[in-house]
CSV table of C-alpha atoms and ligand atoms in Angstrom, one decimal:
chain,number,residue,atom,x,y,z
A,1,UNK,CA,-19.3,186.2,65.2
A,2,UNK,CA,-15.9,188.3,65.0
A,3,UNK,CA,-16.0,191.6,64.8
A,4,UNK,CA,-13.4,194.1,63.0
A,5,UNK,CA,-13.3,197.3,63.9
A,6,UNK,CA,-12.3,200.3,61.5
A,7,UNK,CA,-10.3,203.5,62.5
A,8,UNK,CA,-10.2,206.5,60.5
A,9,UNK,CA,-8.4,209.8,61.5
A,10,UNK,CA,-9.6,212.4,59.7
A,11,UNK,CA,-8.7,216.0,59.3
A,12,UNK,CA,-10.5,218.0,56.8
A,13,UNK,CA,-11.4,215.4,54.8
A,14,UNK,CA,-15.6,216.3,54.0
A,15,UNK,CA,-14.4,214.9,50.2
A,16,UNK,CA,-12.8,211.7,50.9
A,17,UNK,CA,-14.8,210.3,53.9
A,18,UNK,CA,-18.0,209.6,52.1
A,19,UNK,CA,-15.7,207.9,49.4
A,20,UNK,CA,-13.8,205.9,51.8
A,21,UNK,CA,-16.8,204.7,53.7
A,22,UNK,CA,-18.8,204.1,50.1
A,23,UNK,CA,-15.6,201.8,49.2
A,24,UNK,CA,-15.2,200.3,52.5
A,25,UNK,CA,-18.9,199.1,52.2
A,26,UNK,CA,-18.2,197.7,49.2
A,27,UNK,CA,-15.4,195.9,50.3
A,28,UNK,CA,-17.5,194.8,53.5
A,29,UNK,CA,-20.4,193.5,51.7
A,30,UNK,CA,-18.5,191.9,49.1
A,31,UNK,CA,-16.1,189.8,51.5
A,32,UNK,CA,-17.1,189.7,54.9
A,33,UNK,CA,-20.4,187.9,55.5
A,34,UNK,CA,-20.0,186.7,59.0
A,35,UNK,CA,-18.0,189.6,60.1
A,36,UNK,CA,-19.7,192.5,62.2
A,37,UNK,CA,-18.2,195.6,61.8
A,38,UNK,CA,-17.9,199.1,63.5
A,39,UNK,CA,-16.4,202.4,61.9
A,40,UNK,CA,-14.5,204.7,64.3
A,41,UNK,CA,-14.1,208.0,62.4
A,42,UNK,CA,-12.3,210.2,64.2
A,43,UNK,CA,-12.2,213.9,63.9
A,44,UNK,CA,-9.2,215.4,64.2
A,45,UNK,CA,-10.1,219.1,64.6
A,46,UNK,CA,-10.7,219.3,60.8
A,47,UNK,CA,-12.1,222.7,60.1
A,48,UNK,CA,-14.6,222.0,57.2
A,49,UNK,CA,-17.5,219.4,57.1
A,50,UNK,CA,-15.4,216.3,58.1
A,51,UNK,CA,-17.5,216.5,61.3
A,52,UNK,CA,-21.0,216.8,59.6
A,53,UNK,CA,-20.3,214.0,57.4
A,54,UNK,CA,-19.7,212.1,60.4
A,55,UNK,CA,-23.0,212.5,61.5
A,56,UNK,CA,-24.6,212.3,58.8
A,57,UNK,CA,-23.3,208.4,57.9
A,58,UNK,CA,-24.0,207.9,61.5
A,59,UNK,CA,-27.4,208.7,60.7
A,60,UNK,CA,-27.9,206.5,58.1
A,61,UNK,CA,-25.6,203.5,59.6
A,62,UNK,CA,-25.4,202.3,63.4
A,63,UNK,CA,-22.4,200.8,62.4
A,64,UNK,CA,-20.5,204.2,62.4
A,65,UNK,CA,-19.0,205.7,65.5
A,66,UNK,CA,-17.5,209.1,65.9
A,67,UNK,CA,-15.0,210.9,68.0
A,68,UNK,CA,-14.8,214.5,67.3
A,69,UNK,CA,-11.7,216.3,69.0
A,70,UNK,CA,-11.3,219.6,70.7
A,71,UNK,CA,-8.7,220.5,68.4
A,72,UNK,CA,-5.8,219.2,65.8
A,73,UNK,CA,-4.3,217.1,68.3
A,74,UNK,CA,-2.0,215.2,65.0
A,75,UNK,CA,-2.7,211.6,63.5
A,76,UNK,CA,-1.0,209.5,66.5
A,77,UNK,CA,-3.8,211.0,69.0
A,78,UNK,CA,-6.3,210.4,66.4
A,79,UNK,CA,-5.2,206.7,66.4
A,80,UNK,CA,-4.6,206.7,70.0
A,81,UNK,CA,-8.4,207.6,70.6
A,82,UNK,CA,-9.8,205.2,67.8
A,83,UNK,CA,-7.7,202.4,69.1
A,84,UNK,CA,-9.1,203.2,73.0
A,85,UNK,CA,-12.7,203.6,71.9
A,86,UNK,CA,-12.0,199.9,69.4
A,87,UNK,CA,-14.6,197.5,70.8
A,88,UNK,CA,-13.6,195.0,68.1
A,89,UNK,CA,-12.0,191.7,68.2
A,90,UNK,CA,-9.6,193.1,65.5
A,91,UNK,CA,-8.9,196.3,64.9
A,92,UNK,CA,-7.6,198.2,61.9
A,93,UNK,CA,-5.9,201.7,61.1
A,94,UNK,CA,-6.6,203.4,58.0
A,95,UNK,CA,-6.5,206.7,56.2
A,96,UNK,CA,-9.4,208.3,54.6
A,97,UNK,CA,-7.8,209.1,52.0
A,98,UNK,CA,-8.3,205.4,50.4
A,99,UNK,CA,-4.1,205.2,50.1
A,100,UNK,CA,-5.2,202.4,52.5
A,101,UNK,CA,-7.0,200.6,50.0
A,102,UNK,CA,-9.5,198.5,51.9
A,103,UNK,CA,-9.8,195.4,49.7
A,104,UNK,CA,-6.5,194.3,51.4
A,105,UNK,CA,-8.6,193.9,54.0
A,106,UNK,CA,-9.7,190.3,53.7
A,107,UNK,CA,-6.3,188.5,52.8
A,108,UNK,CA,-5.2,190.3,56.1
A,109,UNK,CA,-7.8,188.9,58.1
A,110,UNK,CA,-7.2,185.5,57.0
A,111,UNK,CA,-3.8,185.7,57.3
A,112,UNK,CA,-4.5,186.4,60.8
A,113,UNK,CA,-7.2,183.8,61.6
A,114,UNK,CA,-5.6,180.9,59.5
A,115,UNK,CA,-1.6,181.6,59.6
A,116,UNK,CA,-1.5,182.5,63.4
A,117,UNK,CA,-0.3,186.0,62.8
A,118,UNK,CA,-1.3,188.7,65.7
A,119,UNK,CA,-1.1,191.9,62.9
A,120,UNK,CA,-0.9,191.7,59.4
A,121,UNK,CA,0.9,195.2,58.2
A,122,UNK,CA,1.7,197.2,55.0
A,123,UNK,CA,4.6,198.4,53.3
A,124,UNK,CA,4.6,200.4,50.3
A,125,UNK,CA,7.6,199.4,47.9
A,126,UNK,CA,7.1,202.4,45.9
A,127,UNK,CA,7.2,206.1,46.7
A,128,UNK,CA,5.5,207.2,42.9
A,129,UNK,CA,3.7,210.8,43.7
A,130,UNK,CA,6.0,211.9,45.9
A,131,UNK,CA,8.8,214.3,45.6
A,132,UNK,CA,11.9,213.3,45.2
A,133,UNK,CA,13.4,215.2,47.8
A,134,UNK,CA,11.4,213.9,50.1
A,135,UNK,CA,11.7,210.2,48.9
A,136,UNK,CA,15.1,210.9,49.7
A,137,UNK,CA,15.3,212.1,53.3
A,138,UNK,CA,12.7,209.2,54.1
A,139,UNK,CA,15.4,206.7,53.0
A,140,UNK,CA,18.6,208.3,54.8
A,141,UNK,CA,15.7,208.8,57.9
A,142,UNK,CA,15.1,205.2,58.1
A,143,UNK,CA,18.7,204.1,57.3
A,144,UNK,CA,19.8,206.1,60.3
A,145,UNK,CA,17.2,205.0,62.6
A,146,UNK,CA,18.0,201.6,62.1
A,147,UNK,CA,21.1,202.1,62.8
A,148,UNK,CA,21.5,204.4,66.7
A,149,UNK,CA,17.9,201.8,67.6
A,150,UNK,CA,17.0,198.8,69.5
A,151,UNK,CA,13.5,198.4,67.6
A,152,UNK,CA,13.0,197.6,63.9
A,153,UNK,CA,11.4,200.5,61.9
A,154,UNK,CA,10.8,199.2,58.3
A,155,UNK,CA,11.4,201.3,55.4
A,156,UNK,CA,8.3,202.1,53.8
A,157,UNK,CA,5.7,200.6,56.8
A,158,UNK,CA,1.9,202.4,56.5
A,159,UNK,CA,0.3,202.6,59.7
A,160,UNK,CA,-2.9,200.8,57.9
A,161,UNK,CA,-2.8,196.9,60.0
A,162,UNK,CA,-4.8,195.1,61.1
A,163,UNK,CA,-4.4,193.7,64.7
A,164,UNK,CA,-6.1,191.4,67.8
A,165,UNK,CA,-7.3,192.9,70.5
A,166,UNK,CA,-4.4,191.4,72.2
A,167,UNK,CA,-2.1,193.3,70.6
A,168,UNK,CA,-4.2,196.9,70.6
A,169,UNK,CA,-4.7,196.5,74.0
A,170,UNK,CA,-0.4,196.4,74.9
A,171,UNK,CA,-0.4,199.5,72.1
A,172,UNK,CA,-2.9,201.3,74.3
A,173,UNK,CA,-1.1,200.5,77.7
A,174,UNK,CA,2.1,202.8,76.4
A,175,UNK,CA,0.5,205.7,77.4
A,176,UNK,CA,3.4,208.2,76.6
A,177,UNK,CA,2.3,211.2,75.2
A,178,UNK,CA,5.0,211.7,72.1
A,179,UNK,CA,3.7,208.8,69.9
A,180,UNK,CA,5.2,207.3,67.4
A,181,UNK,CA,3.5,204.6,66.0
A,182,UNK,CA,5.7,203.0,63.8
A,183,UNK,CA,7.9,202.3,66.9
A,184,UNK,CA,5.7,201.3,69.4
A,185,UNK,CA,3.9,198.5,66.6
A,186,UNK,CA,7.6,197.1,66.4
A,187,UNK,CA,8.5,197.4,70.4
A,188,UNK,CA,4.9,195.1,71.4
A,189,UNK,CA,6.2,192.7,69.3
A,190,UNK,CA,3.8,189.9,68.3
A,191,UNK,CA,4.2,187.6,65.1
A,192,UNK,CA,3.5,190.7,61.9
A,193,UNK,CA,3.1,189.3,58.7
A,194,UNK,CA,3.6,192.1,56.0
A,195,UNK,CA,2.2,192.7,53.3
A,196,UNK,CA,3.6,194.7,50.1
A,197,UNK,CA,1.9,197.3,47.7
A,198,UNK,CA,2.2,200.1,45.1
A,199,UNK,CA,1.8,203.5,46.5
A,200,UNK,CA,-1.5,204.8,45.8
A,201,UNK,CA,-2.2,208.2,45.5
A,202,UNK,CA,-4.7,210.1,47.2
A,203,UNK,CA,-8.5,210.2,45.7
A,204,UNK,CA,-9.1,213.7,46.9
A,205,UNK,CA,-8.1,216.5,49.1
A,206,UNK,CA,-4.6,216.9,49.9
A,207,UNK,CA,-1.7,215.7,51.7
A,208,UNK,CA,-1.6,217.1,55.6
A,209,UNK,CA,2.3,216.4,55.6
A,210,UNK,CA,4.9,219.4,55.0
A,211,UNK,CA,7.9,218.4,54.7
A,212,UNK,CA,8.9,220.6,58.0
A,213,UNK,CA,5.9,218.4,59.9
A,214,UNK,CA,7.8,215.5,58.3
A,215,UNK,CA,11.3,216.5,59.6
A,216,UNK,CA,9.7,216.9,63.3
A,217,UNK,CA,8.1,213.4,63.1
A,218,UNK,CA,11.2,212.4,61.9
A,219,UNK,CA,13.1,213.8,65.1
A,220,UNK,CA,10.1,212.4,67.3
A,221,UNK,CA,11.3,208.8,65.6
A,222,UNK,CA,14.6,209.3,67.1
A,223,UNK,CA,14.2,210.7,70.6
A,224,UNK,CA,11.3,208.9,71.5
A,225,UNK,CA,13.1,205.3,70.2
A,226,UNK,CA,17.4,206.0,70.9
A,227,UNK,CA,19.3,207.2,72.8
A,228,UNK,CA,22.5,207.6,70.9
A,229,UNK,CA,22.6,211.0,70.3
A,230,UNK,CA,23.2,211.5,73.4
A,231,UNK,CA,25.9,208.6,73.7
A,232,UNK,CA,27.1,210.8,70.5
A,233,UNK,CA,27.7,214.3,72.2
A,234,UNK,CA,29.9,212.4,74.5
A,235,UNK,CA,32.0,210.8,71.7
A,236,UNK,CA,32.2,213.9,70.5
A,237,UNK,CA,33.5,215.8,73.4
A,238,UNK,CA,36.1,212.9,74.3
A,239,UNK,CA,37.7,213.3,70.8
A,240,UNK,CA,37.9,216.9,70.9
A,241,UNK,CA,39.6,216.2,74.3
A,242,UNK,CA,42.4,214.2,72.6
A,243,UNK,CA,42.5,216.5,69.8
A,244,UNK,CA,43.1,219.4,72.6
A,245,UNK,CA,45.8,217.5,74.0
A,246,UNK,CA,47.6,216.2,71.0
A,247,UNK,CA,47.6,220.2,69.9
A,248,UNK,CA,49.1,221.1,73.3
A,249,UNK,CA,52.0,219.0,72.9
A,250,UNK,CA,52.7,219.9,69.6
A,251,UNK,CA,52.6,224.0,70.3
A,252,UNK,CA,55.0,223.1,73.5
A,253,UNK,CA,57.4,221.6,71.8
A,254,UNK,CA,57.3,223.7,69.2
A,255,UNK,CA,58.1,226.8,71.3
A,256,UNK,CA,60.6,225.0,73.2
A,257,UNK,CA,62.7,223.8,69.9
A,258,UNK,CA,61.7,227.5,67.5
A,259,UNK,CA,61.0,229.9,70.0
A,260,UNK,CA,57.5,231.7,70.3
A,261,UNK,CA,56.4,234.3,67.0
A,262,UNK,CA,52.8,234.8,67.6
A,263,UNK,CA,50.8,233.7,64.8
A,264,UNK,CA,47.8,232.1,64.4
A,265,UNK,CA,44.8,234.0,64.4
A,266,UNK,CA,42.8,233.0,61.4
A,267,UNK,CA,42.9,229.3,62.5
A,268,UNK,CA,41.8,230.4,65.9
A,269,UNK,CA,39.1,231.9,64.9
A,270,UNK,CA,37.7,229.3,62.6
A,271,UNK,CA,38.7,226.7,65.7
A,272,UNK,CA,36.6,228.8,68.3
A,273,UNK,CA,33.8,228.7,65.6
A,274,UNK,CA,33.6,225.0,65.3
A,275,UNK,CA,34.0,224.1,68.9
A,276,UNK,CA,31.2,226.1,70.0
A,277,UNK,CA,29.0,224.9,67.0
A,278,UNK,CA,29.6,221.2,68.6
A,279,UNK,CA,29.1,222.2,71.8
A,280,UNK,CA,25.7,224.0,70.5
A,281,UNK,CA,24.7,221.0,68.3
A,282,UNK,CA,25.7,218.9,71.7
A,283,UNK,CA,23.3,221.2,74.1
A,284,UNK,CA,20.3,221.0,71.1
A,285,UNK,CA,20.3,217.0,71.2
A,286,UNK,CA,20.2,217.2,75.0
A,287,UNK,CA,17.3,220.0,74.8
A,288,UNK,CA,15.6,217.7,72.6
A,289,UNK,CA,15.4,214.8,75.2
A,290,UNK,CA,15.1,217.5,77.9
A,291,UNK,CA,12.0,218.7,76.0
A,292,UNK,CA,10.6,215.0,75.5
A,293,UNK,CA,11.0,214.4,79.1
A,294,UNK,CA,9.3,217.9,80.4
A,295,UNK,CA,5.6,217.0,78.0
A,296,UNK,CA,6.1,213.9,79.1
A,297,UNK,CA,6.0,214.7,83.2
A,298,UNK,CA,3.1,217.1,82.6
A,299,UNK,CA,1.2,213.9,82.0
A,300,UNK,CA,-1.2,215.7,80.1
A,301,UNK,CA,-3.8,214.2,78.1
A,302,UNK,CA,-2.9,213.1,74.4
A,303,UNK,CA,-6.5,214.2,73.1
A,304,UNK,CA,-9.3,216.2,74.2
A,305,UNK,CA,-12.7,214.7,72.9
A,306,UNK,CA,-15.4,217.5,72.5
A,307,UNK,CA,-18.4,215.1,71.1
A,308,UNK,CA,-18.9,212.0,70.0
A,309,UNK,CA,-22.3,209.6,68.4
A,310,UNK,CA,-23.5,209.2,72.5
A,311,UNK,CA,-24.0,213.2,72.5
A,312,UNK,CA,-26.4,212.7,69.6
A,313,UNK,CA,-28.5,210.1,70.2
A,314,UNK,CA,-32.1,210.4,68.6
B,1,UDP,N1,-4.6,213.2,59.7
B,1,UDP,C1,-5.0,213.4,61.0
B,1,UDP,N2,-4.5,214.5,61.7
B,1,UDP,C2,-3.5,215.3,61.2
B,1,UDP,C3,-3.0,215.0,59.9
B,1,UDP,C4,-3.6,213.9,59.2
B,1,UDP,O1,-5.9,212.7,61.5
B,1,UDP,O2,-3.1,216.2,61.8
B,1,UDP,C5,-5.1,212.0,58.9
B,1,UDP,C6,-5.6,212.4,57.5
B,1,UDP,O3,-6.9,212.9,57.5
B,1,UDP,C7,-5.5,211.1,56.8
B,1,UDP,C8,-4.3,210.4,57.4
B,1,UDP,O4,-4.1,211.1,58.7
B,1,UDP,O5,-6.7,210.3,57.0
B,1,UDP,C9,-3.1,210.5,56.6
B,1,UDP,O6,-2.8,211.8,56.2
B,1,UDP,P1,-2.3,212.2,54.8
B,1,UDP,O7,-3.0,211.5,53.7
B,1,UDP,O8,-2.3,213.7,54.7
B,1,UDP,O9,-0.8,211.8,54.9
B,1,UDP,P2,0.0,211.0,53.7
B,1,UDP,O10,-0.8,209.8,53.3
B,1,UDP,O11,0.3,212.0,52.7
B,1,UDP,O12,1.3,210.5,54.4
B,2,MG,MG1,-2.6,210.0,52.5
């Protein structure tokens, strides 16, 4: 008998967990017969009763497991921990927040066990609910990326999929500690089938995403997937170069042919402005890298579990 397991990563979520899990039953009952199935919530440092509601499910249903960081360690961790701890022979990623709507959940798997597919995936074609400010960055964000790249990040993708062990167990194997998910499900590779949906909105709670948190994730995309902006500082610098030396013959000959008035000053000033501002921008992109680079050497850990169902047992 297969058996799928379910990852959740939860922070401060005490009012959609019990509605996720009661609509994931559902959904489990209703369509999966001969499936076994294990629930992997993990806690992501949440600071209200996401953790007691854990427990208390897990009292009520072997089926649940739990994972209950030290601290916010941020979703990729949560997944990274749910996807180490997966003892299924699938494995899906989904939100608590039931955007993920679990009745997917069986075209999915029979597009995986019928079609030969190693991960069925989900887009979202619509952005309704959210700002349209933010809407907007995520399009120019992914247009970008695309663009400085080598792996495919699709417009849109959820990290809710559904995957064979197979392919969870190459995810687990990158072990590097800035994670970004959407990149390493595209650099495994593996046959993904994906699968299109309205945006859903949240059933309760709110959204943990500001758009600053966004705009870091966003820079994580980048750094941890290209490395053109660094080919770009270089670019950069090499025009200026010509630019310099263009302007150098020009003011030579010109005080050869005219003679020398000094003049000038304003444009200097505006000149000296911008340079350094390049060369600023130029030392930023390499700090970012630099900074990527230094967690990454610290090798420390991505998550720190505090408890999880074996602490508990009755
Ligand atoms: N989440 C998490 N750790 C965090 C932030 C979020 O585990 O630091 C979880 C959250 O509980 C939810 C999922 O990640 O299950 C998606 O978060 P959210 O719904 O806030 O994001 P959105 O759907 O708005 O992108
Ligand atoms: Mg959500």
């Amino acid at each position: 008998m297969d058996k799928i397991s379910v990852i959740v990563s939860c922070y401060n979520e005490e009012e959609s967990l019990p509605l996720f899990y009661k609509e994931m039953e559902r959904v489990r009952i209703q369509d999966f017969e001969n499936v076994d199935f294990e629930y992997i919530f993990v806690n992501d440092g949440s600071k209200d009763k996401t953790l007691q509601e854990m427990k208390e499910l897990r009292k009520q249903d072997k089926k649940v497991r739990y994972i209950s960081f030290s601290r916010n360690f941020g979703k990729e961790a949560a997944m990274y921990a749910g996807l180490e701890a997966a003892t299924g022979d699938y494995v899906t990623l989904m939100d608590a927040d039931l955007q993920d709507p679990p009745s997917l959940l069986r075209k999915m798997y029979d597009l995986i066990k019928n079609d030969g597919y190693d991960c069925v995936a989900t887009r979202r074609v619509t952005r309704k609910g959210e700002p349209p400010i933010r809407s907007f960055f995520a399009r120019v964000f992914y247009k970008l990326i695309n663009k400085i790249s080598d792996v495919e990040m699709v417009d849109g993708a959820r990290d809710y999929r559904l995957m064979t062990k197979q392919m969870v167990n190459a995810i687990v194997s990158m072990k590097e500690y800035n994670r970004y998910s959407k990149g390493l499900f595209s650099f495994v590779g593996f046959n993904t089938k994906w699968l299109e949906y309205e945006n859903i909105e949240r059933v309760a709670g709110k959204t943990k995403w500001s758009f600053w948190k966004l705009f870091k994730y966003a820079i994580e995309g980048i750094t941890a997937f290209s490395t053109t902006p660094l080919i770009l500082a270089s670019i950069i610098g090499l025009i200026f170069c010509v630019v310099a030396f263009i302007l150098i013959l020009v003011i030579i000959i010109k005080t050869l042919a005219f003679g020398d008035p000094t003049s000038g000053w304003p444009s200097l000033v505006c000149i000296v402005f911008f340079v350094s501002g390049v060369q600023l921008f130029s030392l930023g992109v390499i700090g970012q890298y630099l900074s990527k680079t230094y967690l990454e050497v610290k090798n420390r850990p991505i998550y720190i579990i505090k408890e999880t169902e074996k602490d508990n047992q009755e």
